[in-house]
């Protein structure tokens, strides 16, 4: 009787099943930890090794002049992504005035044989990380972490090159939101990648950029036919691009984003365009000018709270007047806005509708204007994406679009 009652008790029958379930879950977790250790353990150990001689690598040589895109210094990276090879590079480029400069970056290429004619080169333009040398992505502990969609790009067989832009990584003039210089640094990074024999990089190029990198990618596409005629730009993709700087600035005249981005941008313009009357005293309040050195020494991602803390007292008191209507700033913002030139490559534009930095309507209007100029434009709004997530949430649509372009 007791035995029958015990066997009929659902709780007593459930205990063995629960134990088996817990055992299965525990085994799965152990297996997952093992897989992660195999996949990421060597990469983390390699990242540590790659940091040892970091300062020496970024020391600029006495002589900078040379052919744009030629490599000054290169070293293989041990902490590379799975089933890939990677290098840190120092290469030659030019600034807005055509003067020789140096830029740094990384090149990553998948293992295996390249197709005839070499791999398509994907040039990545990173979003704002700051303007100080230490804010350069290639100097980070994991220099591949912020290349949005890297695994997908490598799986497509691309050779990926990611520039730091001029003035970051290695010493040079500030180039934040200076379109010409950013374009040169992206295109010359492609040339540098093609100079690495093991990378098997060809002449076909895809440009992909987010935010600040979106501006860089758009300018690179516009300037490629005259600056890098040997390259073939087959596709251009941008996510929440800083395409129209006037509307970007106007949207943030009186908030902390305006003070933060403005601290980077207006110091950059004052340095680069000094000969055109770009004097900070004509556009920024004394309080804003006082915080610039401290703001520009900090990186956006790692020091955001500190940046906002420093900027908070001058929010609403950062600008003396509207820079979109005050010269020479208004003209400089227009000149560094994309869209003045068209290009033949198809364009993919992703925009998060919850983006509070790059105004969604501005990006939509930019895409529409390019379409009216005869360009092949795919506009991809993402309802749930904000400024930080838009590039990642666009990856599925981006891959489908790249498939359609045949690159």
mmCIF file of C-alpha atoms in Angstrom:
data_model
loop_
_atom_site.group_PDB
_atom_site.id
_atom_site.type_symbol
_atom_site.label_atom_id
_atom_site.label_comp_id
_atom_site.label_asym_id
_atom_site.label_seq_id
_atom_site.Cartn_x
_atom_site.Cartn_y
_atom_site.Cartn_z
ATOM 1 C CA UNK A 1 0.000 0.000 0.000
ATOM 2 C CA UNK A 2 2.797 2.471 0.936
ATOM 3 C CA UNK A 3 4.806 1.512 -2.132
ATOM 4 C CA UNK A 4 1.814 2.091 -4.376
ATOM 5 C CA UNK A 5 1.080 5.427 -2.722
ATOM 6 C CA UNK A 6 4.697 6.503 -3.082
ATOM 7 C CA UNK A 7 4.787 5.621 -6.781
ATOM 8 C CA UNK A 8 1.600 7.608 -7.306
ATOM 9 C CA UNK A 9 3.057 10.735 -5.691
ATOM 10 C CA UNK A 10 3.846 13.163 -8.580
ATOM 11 C CA UNK A 11 6.461 14.999 -6.488
ATOM 12 C CA UNK A 12 8.455 11.820 -5.886
ATOM 13 C CA UNK A 13 8.449 11.119 -9.635
ATOM 14 C CA UNK A 14 9.453 14.725 -10.416
ATOM 15 C CA UNK A 15 12.623 14.682 -8.313
ATOM 16 C CA UNK A 16 14.619 12.344 -10.597
ATOM 17 C CA UNK A 17 13.501 14.344 -13.636
ATOM 18 C CA UNK A 18 14.587 17.595 -12.002
ATOM 19 C CA UNK A 19 17.950 16.103 -11.110
ATOM 20 C CA UNK A 20 18.428 14.942 -14.698
ATOM 21 C CA UNK A 21 17.419 18.385 -16.002
ATOM 22 C CA UNK A 22 19.849 20.143 -13.671
ATOM 23 C CA UNK A 23 22.576 17.681 -14.689
ATOM 24 C CA UNK A 24 21.963 18.366 -18.382
ATOM 25 C CA UNK A 25 22.034 22.134 -17.806
ATOM 26 C CA UNK A 26 25.220 21.871 -15.740
ATOM 27 C CA UNK A 27 26.910 19.777 -18.441
ATOM 28 C CA UNK A 28 25.813 22.270 -21.103
ATOM 29 C CA UNK A 29 27.231 25.167 -19.081
ATOM 30 C CA UNK A 30 30.523 23.330 -18.584
ATOM 31 C CA UNK A 31 30.679 22.641 -22.315
ATOM 32 C CA UNK A 32 29.899 26.292 -23.091
ATOM 33 C CA UNK A 33 32.638 27.485 -20.757
ATOM 34 C CA UNK A 34 35.024 25.080 -22.466
ATOM 35 C CA UNK A 35 34.074 26.357 -25.910
ATOM 36 C CA UNK A 36 34.500 29.982 -24.805
ATOM 37 C CA UNK A 37 37.875 29.162 -23.270
ATOM 38 C CA UNK A 38 39.065 27.548 -26.501
ATOM 39 C CA UNK A 39 37.692 30.351 -28.672
ATOM 40 C CA UNK A 40 38.539 33.398 -26.566
ATOM 41 C CA UNK A 41 41.327 32.260 -24.234
ATOM 42 C CA UNK A 42 44.090 32.535 -26.847
ATOM 43 C CA UNK A 43 42.638 35.859 -28.024
ATOM 44 C CA UNK A 44 42.689 37.372 -24.528
ATOM 45 C CA UNK A 45 46.204 36.096 -23.928
ATOM 46 C CA UNK A 46 47.225 37.474 -27.314
ATOM 47 C CA UNK A 47 45.661 40.851 -26.475
ATOM 48 C CA UNK A 48 47.894 41.035 -23.409
ATOM 49 C CA UNK A 49 50.984 40.317 -25.517
ATOM 50 C CA UNK A 50 49.934 42.906 -28.094
ATOM 51 C CA UNK A 51 49.894 45.649 -25.426
ATOM 52 C CA UNK A 52 53.516 45.187 -24.350
ATOM 53 C CA UNK A 53 55.274 47.383 -26.945
ATOM 54 C CA UNK A 54 52.311 49.649 -27.657
ATOM 55 C CA UNK A 55 53.960 53.013 -26.969
ATOM 56 C CA UNK A 56 56.948 52.271 -29.193
ATOM 57 C CA UNK A 57 54.740 51.272 -32.109
ATOM 58 C CA UNK A 58 52.917 54.622 -32.122
ATOM 59 C CA UNK A 59 56.043 56.781 -31.889
ATOM 60 C CA UNK A 60 56.039 58.806 -35.090
ATOM 61 C CA UNK A 61 59.232 58.640 -37.166
ATOM 62 C CA UNK A 62 61.054 61.873 -37.940
ATOM 63 C CA UNK A 63 60.181 61.627 -41.636
ATOM 64 C CA UNK A 64 56.480 61.526 -42.489
ATOM 65 C CA UNK A 65 56.472 62.254 -46.223
ATOM 66 C CA UNK A 66 55.914 59.383 -48.632
ATOM 67 C CA UNK A 67 53.397 57.777 -50.937
ATOM 68 C CA UNK A 68 49.859 57.901 -49.453
ATOM 69 C CA UNK A 69 48.884 54.420 -48.330
ATOM 70 C CA UNK A 70 52.459 53.198 -47.910
ATOM 71 C CA UNK A 71 53.164 51.378 -44.663
ATOM 72 C CA UNK A 72 55.615 52.905 -42.192
ATOM 73 C CA UNK A 73 55.340 50.214 -39.532
ATOM 74 C CA UNK A 74 53.497 46.911 -39.215
ATOM 75 C CA UNK A 75 53.241 44.157 -36.624
ATOM 76 C CA UNK A 76 51.175 40.973 -36.501
ATOM 77 C CA UNK A 77 48.622 40.817 -33.700
ATOM 78 C CA UNK A 78 48.422 37.724 -31.531
ATOM 79 C CA UNK A 79 44.940 38.410 -30.147
ATOM 80 C CA UNK A 80 43.244 38.177 -33.518
ATOM 81 C CA UNK A 81 39.680 36.941 -34.111
ATOM 82 C CA UNK A 82 39.091 33.225 -34.590
ATOM 83 C CA UNK A 83 40.166 31.776 -37.950
ATOM 84 C CA UNK A 84 41.771 35.028 -39.058
ATOM 85 C CA UNK A 85 45.040 36.943 -39.256
ATOM 86 C CA UNK A 86 45.508 40.532 -38.119
ATOM 87 C CA UNK A 87 48.069 43.328 -38.145
ATOM 88 C CA UNK A 88 48.466 46.716 -36.511
ATOM 89 C CA UNK A 89 49.637 49.287 -39.057
ATOM 90 C CA UNK A 90 51.107 52.773 -39.200
ATOM 91 C CA UNK A 91 50.671 54.243 -42.681
ATOM 92 C CA UNK A 92 50.969 57.467 -44.646
ATOM 93 C CA UNK A 93 48.034 59.619 -45.643
ATOM 94 C CA UNK A 94 47.244 63.310 -46.260
ATOM 95 C CA UNK A 95 45.128 65.950 -44.547
ATOM 96 C CA UNK A 96 42.602 68.489 -45.839
ATOM 97 C CA UNK A 97 45.431 70.646 -47.197
ATOM 98 C CA UNK A 98 47.224 67.744 -48.875
ATOM 99 C CA UNK A 99 50.029 67.764 -46.314
ATOM 100 C CA UNK A 100 51.534 64.357 -45.440
ATOM 101 C CA UNK A 101 50.335 62.804 -42.193
ATOM 102 C CA UNK A 102 50.440 59.449 -40.430
ATOM 103 C CA UNK A 103 47.505 57.335 -39.348
ATOM 104 C CA UNK A 104 47.201 54.044 -37.520
ATOM 105 C CA UNK A 105 44.755 51.183 -37.699
ATOM 106 C CA UNK A 106 44.284 47.439 -37.943
ATOM 107 C CA UNK A 107 43.865 45.001 -40.812
ATOM 108 C CA UNK A 108 42.054 41.670 -40.355
ATOM 109 C CA UNK A 109 41.652 38.989 -42.995
ATOM 110 C CA UNK A 110 40.110 35.520 -42.838
ATOM 111 C CA UNK A 111 42.227 32.430 -43.219
ATOM 112 C CA UNK A 112 41.952 30.436 -46.421
ATOM 113 C CA UNK A 113 42.442 31.116 -50.083
ATOM 114 C CA UNK A 114 41.403 34.445 -51.570
ATOM 115 C CA UNK A 115 39.342 34.575 -54.783
ATOM 116 C CA UNK A 116 40.940 35.490 -58.088
ATOM 117 C CA UNK A 117 41.694 39.200 -58.082
ATOM 118 C CA UNK A 118 42.011 39.311 -54.303
ATOM 119 C CA UNK A 119 39.586 39.818 -51.463
ATOM 120 C CA UNK A 120 37.072 42.637 -51.348
ATOM 121 C CA UNK A 121 38.338 45.213 -48.851
ATOM 122 C CA UNK A 122 35.861 46.445 -46.243
ATOM 123 C CA UNK A 123 36.979 49.818 -44.886
ATOM 124 C CA UNK A 124 35.394 50.510 -41.494
ATOM 125 C CA UNK A 125 34.852 54.023 -40.118
ATOM 126 C CA UNK A 126 34.339 53.944 -36.350
ATOM 127 C CA UNK A 127 31.914 56.203 -34.462
ATOM 128 C CA UNK A 128 33.140 58.881 -32.081
ATOM 129 C CA UNK A 129 35.537 57.551 -29.459
ATOM 130 C CA UNK A 130 37.170 60.870 -28.571
ATOM 131 C CA UNK A 131 40.002 62.897 -30.033
ATOM 132 C CA UNK A 132 42.964 62.055 -27.790
ATOM 133 C CA UNK A 133 45.603 59.632 -29.030
ATOM 134 C CA UNK A 134 44.677 57.028 -26.412
ATOM 135 C CA UNK A 135 41.084 56.975 -27.685
ATOM 136 C CA UNK A 136 42.195 55.306 -30.935
ATOM 137 C CA UNK A 137 40.491 51.900 -31.265
ATOM 138 C CA UNK A 138 43.692 50.214 -32.447
ATOM 139 C CA UNK A 139 45.351 51.081 -29.132
ATOM 140 C CA UNK A 140 42.630 49.372 -27.127
ATOM 141 C CA UNK A 141 43.043 46.069 -25.300
ATOM 142 C CA UNK A 142 40.842 44.421 -27.950
ATOM 143 C CA UNK A 143 41.306 46.549 -31.089
ATOM 144 C CA UNK A 144 38.612 44.603 -32.960
ATOM 145 C CA UNK A 145 35.833 44.972 -30.412
ATOM 146 C CA UNK A 146 34.195 48.047 -31.936
ATOM 147 C CA UNK A 147 34.287 46.976 -35.586
ATOM 148 C CA UNK A 148 30.555 46.488 -35.875
ATOM 149 C CA UNK A 149 29.719 43.293 -37.759
ATOM 150 C CA UNK A 150 33.328 42.071 -37.934
ATOM 151 C CA UNK A 151 32.467 38.368 -37.695
ATOM 152 C CA UNK A 152 29.930 38.679 -40.503
ATOM 153 C CA UNK A 153 32.381 40.612 -42.653
ATOM 154 C CA UNK A 154 35.141 38.047 -42.187
ATOM 155 C CA UNK A 155 32.715 35.210 -42.915
ATOM 156 C CA UNK A 156 31.927 36.945 -46.207
ATOM 157 C CA UNK A 157 35.603 36.686 -47.080
ATOM 158 C CA UNK A 158 36.410 40.389 -46.788
ATOM 159 C CA UNK A 159 39.748 41.805 -45.781
ATOM 160 C CA UNK A 160 38.752 44.374 -43.144
ATOM 161 C CA UNK A 161 40.739 47.554 -42.471
ATOM 162 C CA UNK A 162 39.850 49.963 -39.661
ATOM 163 C CA UNK A 163 41.547 53.349 -39.485
ATOM 164 C CA UNK A 164 41.911 55.424 -36.317
ATOM 165 C CA UNK A 165 41.772 58.635 -38.420
ATOM 166 C CA UNK A 166 44.497 61.288 -38.387
ATOM 167 C CA UNK A 167 45.414 62.665 -34.960
ATOM 168 C CA UNK A 168 44.464 59.550 -33.004
ATOM 169 C CA UNK A 169 46.786 56.683 -32.212
ATOM 170 C CA UNK A 170 49.823 58.437 -33.649
ATOM 171 C CA UNK A 171 50.573 62.151 -33.231
ATOM 172 C CA UNK A 172 49.047 64.446 -35.833
ATOM 173 C CA UNK A 173 46.610 67.311 -36.306
ATOM 174 C CA UNK A 174 43.112 66.881 -34.937
ATOM 175 C CA UNK A 175 40.725 65.764 -37.682
ATOM 176 C CA UNK A 176 37.433 65.231 -35.865
ATOM 177 C CA UNK A 177 34.576 65.677 -38.395
ATOM 178 C CA UNK A 178 36.971 67.073 -41.020
ATOM 179 C CA UNK A 179 35.548 65.257 -44.021
ATOM 180 C CA UNK A 180 38.474 65.515 -46.442
ATOM 181 C CA UNK A 181 41.042 64.213 -43.951
ATOM 182 C CA UNK A 182 38.735 61.411 -42.813
ATOM 183 C CA UNK A 183 38.172 60.355 -46.435
ATOM 184 C CA UNK A 184 41.898 60.266 -47.119
ATOM 185 C CA UNK A 185 42.594 58.211 -44.001
ATOM 186 C CA UNK A 186 39.969 55.607 -45.007
ATOM 187 C CA UNK A 187 41.114 55.336 -48.619
ATOM 188 C CA UNK A 188 44.797 55.212 -47.694
ATOM 189 C CA UNK A 189 44.004 52.507 -45.134
ATOM 190 C CA UNK A 190 42.672 50.425 -48.028
ATOM 191 C CA UNK A 191 45.912 51.056 -49.923
ATOM 192 C CA UNK A 192 47.882 49.974 -46.868
ATOM 193 C CA UNK A 193 45.852 46.766 -46.564
ATOM 194 C CA UNK A 194 46.558 45.991 -50.218
ATOM 195 C CA UNK A 195 50.287 46.383 -49.527
ATOM 196 C CA UNK A 196 50.197 43.444 -47.060
ATOM 197 C CA UNK A 197 50.920 40.381 -49.179
ATOM 198 C CA UNK A 198 49.256 37.909 -46.794
ATOM 199 C CA UNK A 199 46.026 39.930 -46.781
ATOM 200 C CA UNK A 200 45.367 39.190 -50.485
ATOM 201 C CA UNK A 201 43.393 42.438 -50.761
ATOM 202 C CA UNK A 202 42.041 43.413 -54.156
ATOM 203 C CA UNK A 203 40.749 46.625 -55.715
ATOM 204 C CA UNK A 204 37.068 46.091 -54.870
ATOM 205 C CA UNK A 205 36.083 48.189 -51.850
ATOM 206 C CA UNK A 206 33.063 48.372 -49.552
ATOM 207 C CA UNK A 207 32.853 51.371 -47.207
ATOM 208 C CA UNK A 208 30.987 50.927 -43.906
ATOM 209 C CA UNK A 209 30.769 53.565 -41.190
ATOM 210 C CA UNK A 210 28.742 54.553 -38.141
ATOM 211 C CA UNK A 211 28.088 58.131 -36.946
ATOM 212 C CA UNK A 212 31.427 59.966 -37.323
ATOM 213 C CA UNK A 213 32.494 56.989 -39.417
ATOM 214 C CA UNK A 214 29.416 57.446 -41.581
ATOM 215 C CA UNK A 215 30.627 60.927 -42.490
ATOM 216 C CA UNK A 216 34.083 59.490 -43.233
ATOM 217 C CA UNK A 217 32.661 56.730 -45.454
ATOM 218 C CA UNK A 218 30.467 59.152 -47.407
ATOM 219 C CA UNK A 219 33.361 61.549 -48.019
ATOM 220 C CA UNK A 220 35.607 58.627 -48.994
ATOM 221 C CA UNK A 221 33.053 57.543 -51.598
ATOM 222 C CA UNK A 222 32.811 61.096 -52.932
ATOM 223 C CA UNK A 223 36.570 61.581 -53.186
ATOM 224 C CA UNK A 224 37.671 58.116 -54.345
ATOM 225 C CA UNK A 225 37.373 58.842 -58.093
ATOM 226 C CA UNK A 226 39.940 61.646 -57.835
ATOM 227 C CA UNK A 227 42.004 60.644 -54.796
ATOM 228 C CA UNK A 228 42.315 56.869 -55.261
ATOM 229 C CA UNK A 229 41.482 56.076 -58.865
ATOM 230 C CA UNK A 230 42.942 52.563 -58.628
ATOM 231 C CA UNK A 231 40.229 51.551 -56.152
ATOM 232 C CA UNK A 232 36.714 50.508 -57.171
ATOM 233 C CA UNK A 233 34.065 51.513 -54.653
ATOM 234 C CA UNK A 234 31.396 48.841 -55.107
ATOM 235 C CA UNK A 235 29.131 49.629 -52.145
ATOM 236 C CA UNK A 236 28.763 52.208 -49.384
ATOM 237 C CA UNK A 237 26.870 51.582 -46.131
ATOM 238 C CA UNK A 238 26.357 53.979 -43.239
ATOM 239 C CA UNK A 239 24.499 53.850 -39.932
ATOM 240 C CA UNK A 240 23.200 57.080 -38.358
ATOM 241 C CA UNK A 241 25.794 59.066 -40.313
ATOM 242 C CA UNK A 242 26.963 62.517 -39.227
ATOM 243 C CA UNK A 243 26.028 63.580 -42.732
ATOM 244 C CA UNK A 244 24.454 66.995 -42.224
ATOM 245 C CA UNK A 245 26.464 68.769 -39.535
ATOM 246 C CA UNK A 246 24.285 71.869 -39.453
ATOM 247 C CA UNK A 247 21.186 69.971 -38.353
ATOM 248 C CA UNK A 248 23.292 67.864 -35.965
ATOM 249 C CA UNK A 249 24.633 70.980 -34.233
ATOM 250 C CA UNK A 250 21.297 72.779 -34.237
ATOM 251 C CA UNK A 251 19.606 69.846 -32.512
ATOM 252 C CA UNK A 252 22.070 69.977 -29.618
ATOM 253 C CA UNK A 253 22.856 73.634 -29.034
ATOM 254 C CA UNK A 254 21.509 73.517 -25.489
ATOM 255 C CA UNK A 255 22.151 69.989 -24.246
ATOM 256 C CA UNK A 256 25.045 67.946 -22.899
ATOM 257 C CA UNK A 257 25.595 66.160 -26.231
ATOM 258 C CA UNK A 258 26.191 69.516 -27.891
ATOM 259 C CA UNK A 259 28.764 70.436 -25.257
ATOM 260 C CA UNK A 260 30.488 67.050 -25.526
ATOM 261 C CA UNK A 261 30.571 66.709 -29.315
ATOM 262 C CA UNK A 262 31.129 70.447 -29.631
ATOM 263 C CA UNK A 263 34.227 70.211 -27.437
ATOM 264 C CA UNK A 264 35.745 67.759 -29.901
ATOM 265 C CA UNK A 265 34.517 69.399 -33.100
ATOM 266 C CA UNK A 266 35.140 73.076 -32.475
ATOM 267 C CA UNK A 267 38.644 72.579 -31.141
ATOM 268 C CA UNK A 268 39.354 70.491 -34.244
ATOM 269 C CA UNK A 269 37.994 73.164 -36.587
ATOM 270 C CA UNK A 270 39.845 75.929 -34.758
ATOM 271 C CA UNK A 271 43.116 74.024 -35.278
ATOM 272 C CA UNK A 272 42.511 73.014 -38.890
ATOM 273 C CA UNK A 273 40.857 76.170 -40.180
ATOM 274 C CA UNK A 274 42.738 78.799 -38.200
ATOM 275 C CA UNK A 275 43.773 80.543 -41.423
ATOM 276 C CA UNK A 276 40.088 80.989 -42.291
ATOM 277 C CA UNK A 277 39.233 82.850 -39.119
ATOM 278 C CA UNK A 278 38.111 79.881 -37.004
ATOM 279 C CA UNK A 279 38.790 81.513 -33.630
ATOM 280 C CA UNK A 280 37.113 79.806 -30.664
ATOM 281 C CA UNK A 281 36.598 83.172 -28.984
ATOM 282 C CA UNK A 282 34.062 84.019 -31.711
ATOM 283 C CA UNK A 283 31.794 81.039 -31.058
ATOM 284 C CA UNK A 284 32.338 79.522 -27.576
ATOM 285 C CA UNK A 285 31.757 81.154 -24.202
ATOM 286 C CA UNK A 286 34.704 81.588 -21.801
ATOM 287 C CA UNK A 287 33.313 78.736 -19.696
ATOM 288 C CA UNK A 288 33.179 76.432 -22.723
ATOM 289 C CA UNK A 289 36.714 77.328 -23.780
ATOM 290 C CA UNK A 290 37.954 76.667 -20.261
ATOM 291 C CA UNK A 291 36.791 73.030 -20.248
ATOM 292 C CA UNK A 292 38.087 72.135 -23.728
ATOM 293 C CA UNK A 293 41.522 70.779 -22.673
ATOM 294 C CA UNK A 294 39.974 68.509 -20.062
ATOM 295 C CA UNK A 295 37.169 67.353 -22.367
ATOM 296 C CA UNK A 296 39.541 66.559 -25.230
ATOM 297 C CA UNK A 297 41.801 64.501 -22.979
ATOM 298 C CA UNK A 298 38.953 62.049 -22.243
ATOM 299 C CA UNK A 299 37.512 59.241 -24.368
ATOM 300 C CA UNK A 300 33.797 59.128 -25.064
ATOM 301 C CA UNK A 301 33.048 55.493 -24.279
ATOM 302 C CA UNK A 302 35.193 54.960 -21.197
ATOM 303 C CA UNK A 303 34.817 58.444 -19.692
ATOM 304 C CA UNK A 304 31.251 59.413 -20.610
ATOM 305 C CA UNK A 305 30.114 60.091 -17.040
ATOM 306 C CA UNK A 306 33.150 62.274 -16.376
ATOM 307 C CA UNK A 307 32.671 64.128 -19.678
ATOM 308 C CA UNK A 308 29.066 64.892 -18.795
ATOM 309 C CA UNK A 309 30.059 65.970 -15.292
ATOM 310 C CA UNK A 310 32.577 68.461 -16.690
ATOM 311 C CA UNK A 311 30.192 69.686 -19.391
ATOM 312 C CA UNK A 312 27.083 70.031 -17.223
ATOM 313 C CA UNK A 313 27.886 73.536 -15.866
ATOM 314 C CA UNK A 314 28.095 74.984 -19.401
ATOM 315 C CA UNK A 315 25.038 73.252 -20.863
ATOM 316 C CA UNK A 316 22.926 76.030 -22.378
ATOM 317 C CA UNK A 317 25.943 78.355 -22.026
ATOM 318 C CA UNK A 318 28.344 76.644 -24.428
ATOM 319 C CA UNK A 319 27.864 78.713 -27.610
ATOM 320 C CA UNK A 320 27.993 82.487 -27.917
ATOM 321 C CA UNK A 321 25.734 82.229 -30.964
ATOM 322 C CA UNK A 322 24.284 79.642 -33.326
ATOM 323 C CA UNK A 323 27.282 78.181 -35.235
ATOM 324 C CA UNK A 324 25.019 77.209 -38.138
ATOM 325 C CA UNK A 325 24.428 80.916 -38.853
ATOM 326 C CA UNK A 326 27.719 82.417 -37.607
ATOM 327 C CA UNK A 327 30.696 82.648 -39.961
ATOM 328 C CA UNK A 328 33.099 81.075 -40.629
ATOM 329 C CA UNK A 329 31.560 78.207 -38.665
ATOM 330 C CA UNK A 330 28.413 77.950 -40.793
ATOM 331 C CA UNK A 331 30.470 77.555 -43.966
ATOM 332 C CA UNK A 332 32.821 75.060 -42.332
ATOM 333 C CA UNK A 333 29.889 72.933 -41.165
ATOM 334 C CA UNK A 334 28.432 72.971 -44.695
ATOM 335 C CA UNK A 335 31.761 72.059 -46.282
ATOM 336 C CA UNK A 336 32.131 69.119 -43.933
ATOM 337 C CA UNK A 337 28.612 67.853 -44.544
ATOM 338 C CA UNK A 338 28.266 64.978 -46.987
ATOM 339 C CA UNK A 339 26.216 65.127 -50.158
ATOM 340 C CA UNK A 340 27.957 67.892 -52.126
ATOM 341 C CA UNK A 341 29.162 65.243 -54.597
ATOM 342 C CA UNK A 342 27.376 62.136 -55.814
ATOM 343 C CA UNK A 343 28.992 58.768 -56.447
ATOM 344 C CA UNK A 344 28.154 55.738 -58.562
ATOM 345 C CA UNK A 345 28.176 53.068 -55.856
ATOM 346 C CA UNK A 346 24.867 51.976 -54.289
ATOM 347 C CA UNK A 347 24.259 53.452 -50.834
ATOM 348 C CA UNK A 348 22.690 51.773 -47.782
ATOM 349 C CA UNK A 349 21.559 54.120 -44.997
ATOM 350 C CA UNK A 350 20.398 52.712 -41.650
ATOM 351 C CA UNK A 351 18.801 54.949 -39.036
ATOM 352 C CA UNK A 352 17.420 54.167 -35.619
ATOM 353 C CA UNK A 353 14.126 55.904 -34.950
ATOM 354 C CA UNK A 354 14.924 56.150 -31.225
ATOM 355 C CA UNK A 355 18.231 57.924 -31.955
ATOM 356 C CA UNK A 356 18.535 61.039 -29.789
ATOM 357 C CA UNK A 357 21.885 62.162 -31.218
ATOM 358 C CA UNK A 358 21.594 61.962 -35.004
ATOM 359 C CA UNK A 359 18.076 63.210 -35.737
ATOM 360 C CA UNK A 360 16.141 60.531 -37.701
ATOM 361 C CA UNK A 361 14.368 63.082 -39.906
ATOM 362 C CA UNK A 362 17.705 64.591 -40.918
ATOM 363 C CA UNK A 363 19.050 61.211 -42.048
ATOM 364 C CA UNK A 364 15.833 60.462 -43.931
ATOM 365 C CA UNK A 365 16.048 63.814 -45.697
ATOM 366 C CA UNK A 366 19.692 63.179 -46.577
ATOM 367 C CA UNK A 367 18.833 59.789 -48.087
ATOM 368 C CA UNK A 368 15.945 61.319 -50.037
ATOM 369 C CA UNK A 369 18.126 64.136 -51.354
ATOM 370 C CA UNK A 370 20.749 61.658 -52.590
ATOM 371 C CA UNK A 371 18.017 59.629 -54.276
ATOM 372 C CA UNK A 372 16.740 62.779 -56.017
ATOM 373 C CA UNK A 373 20.286 63.365 -57.290
ATOM 374 C CA UNK A 374 20.059 60.055 -59.130
ATOM 375 C CA UNK A 375 21.864 57.811 -56.652
ATOM 376 C CA UNK A 376 20.845 54.230 -55.830
ATOM 377 C CA UNK A 377 19.839 54.628 -52.159
ATOM 378 C CA UNK A 378 18.323 52.089 -49.788
ATOM 379 C CA UNK A 379 16.984 53.748 -46.632
ATOM 380 C CA UNK A 380 16.515 51.335 -43.728
ATOM 381 C CA UNK A 381 14.783 52.767 -40.637
ATOM 382 C CA UNK A 382 14.850 50.610 -37.484
ATOM 383 C CA UNK A 383 12.060 51.332 -35.032
ATOM 384 C CA UNK A 384 13.711 50.100 -31.827
ATOM 385 C CA UNK A 385 17.294 51.210 -32.514
ATOM 386 C CA UNK A 386 19.001 54.141 -30.821
ATOM 387 C CA UNK A 387 22.335 55.704 -31.729
ATOM 388 C CA UNK A 388 24.398 53.066 -29.990
ATOM 389 C CA UNK A 389 22.561 50.004 -31.318
ATOM 390 C CA UNK A 390 21.667 50.992 -34.890
ATOM 391 C CA UNK A 391 24.716 49.510 -36.620
ATOM 392 C CA UNK A 392 24.350 46.122 -34.924
ATOM 393 C CA UNK A 393 20.606 45.985 -35.482
ATOM 394 C CA UNK A 394 21.154 46.818 -39.172
ATOM 395 C CA UNK A 395 23.521 43.884 -39.805
ATOM 396 C CA UNK A 396 20.934 41.400 -41.093
ATOM 397 C CA UNK A 397 19.539 43.927 -43.561
ATOM 398 C CA UNK A 398 23.054 45.034 -44.460
ATOM 399 C CA UNK A 399 24.120 41.491 -45.315
ATOM 400 C CA UNK A 400 21.048 40.965 -47.471
ATOM 401 C CA UNK A 401 21.770 44.251 -49.223
ATOM 402 C CA UNK A 402 25.433 43.296 -49.813
ATOM 403 C CA UNK A 403 24.257 39.984 -51.280
ATOM 404 C CA UNK A 404 21.986 41.909 -53.643
ATOM 405 C CA UNK A 405 24.918 44.088 -54.750
ATOM 406 C CA UNK A 406 27.016 41.005 -55.472
ATOM 407 C CA UNK A 407 29.972 42.061 -53.318
#
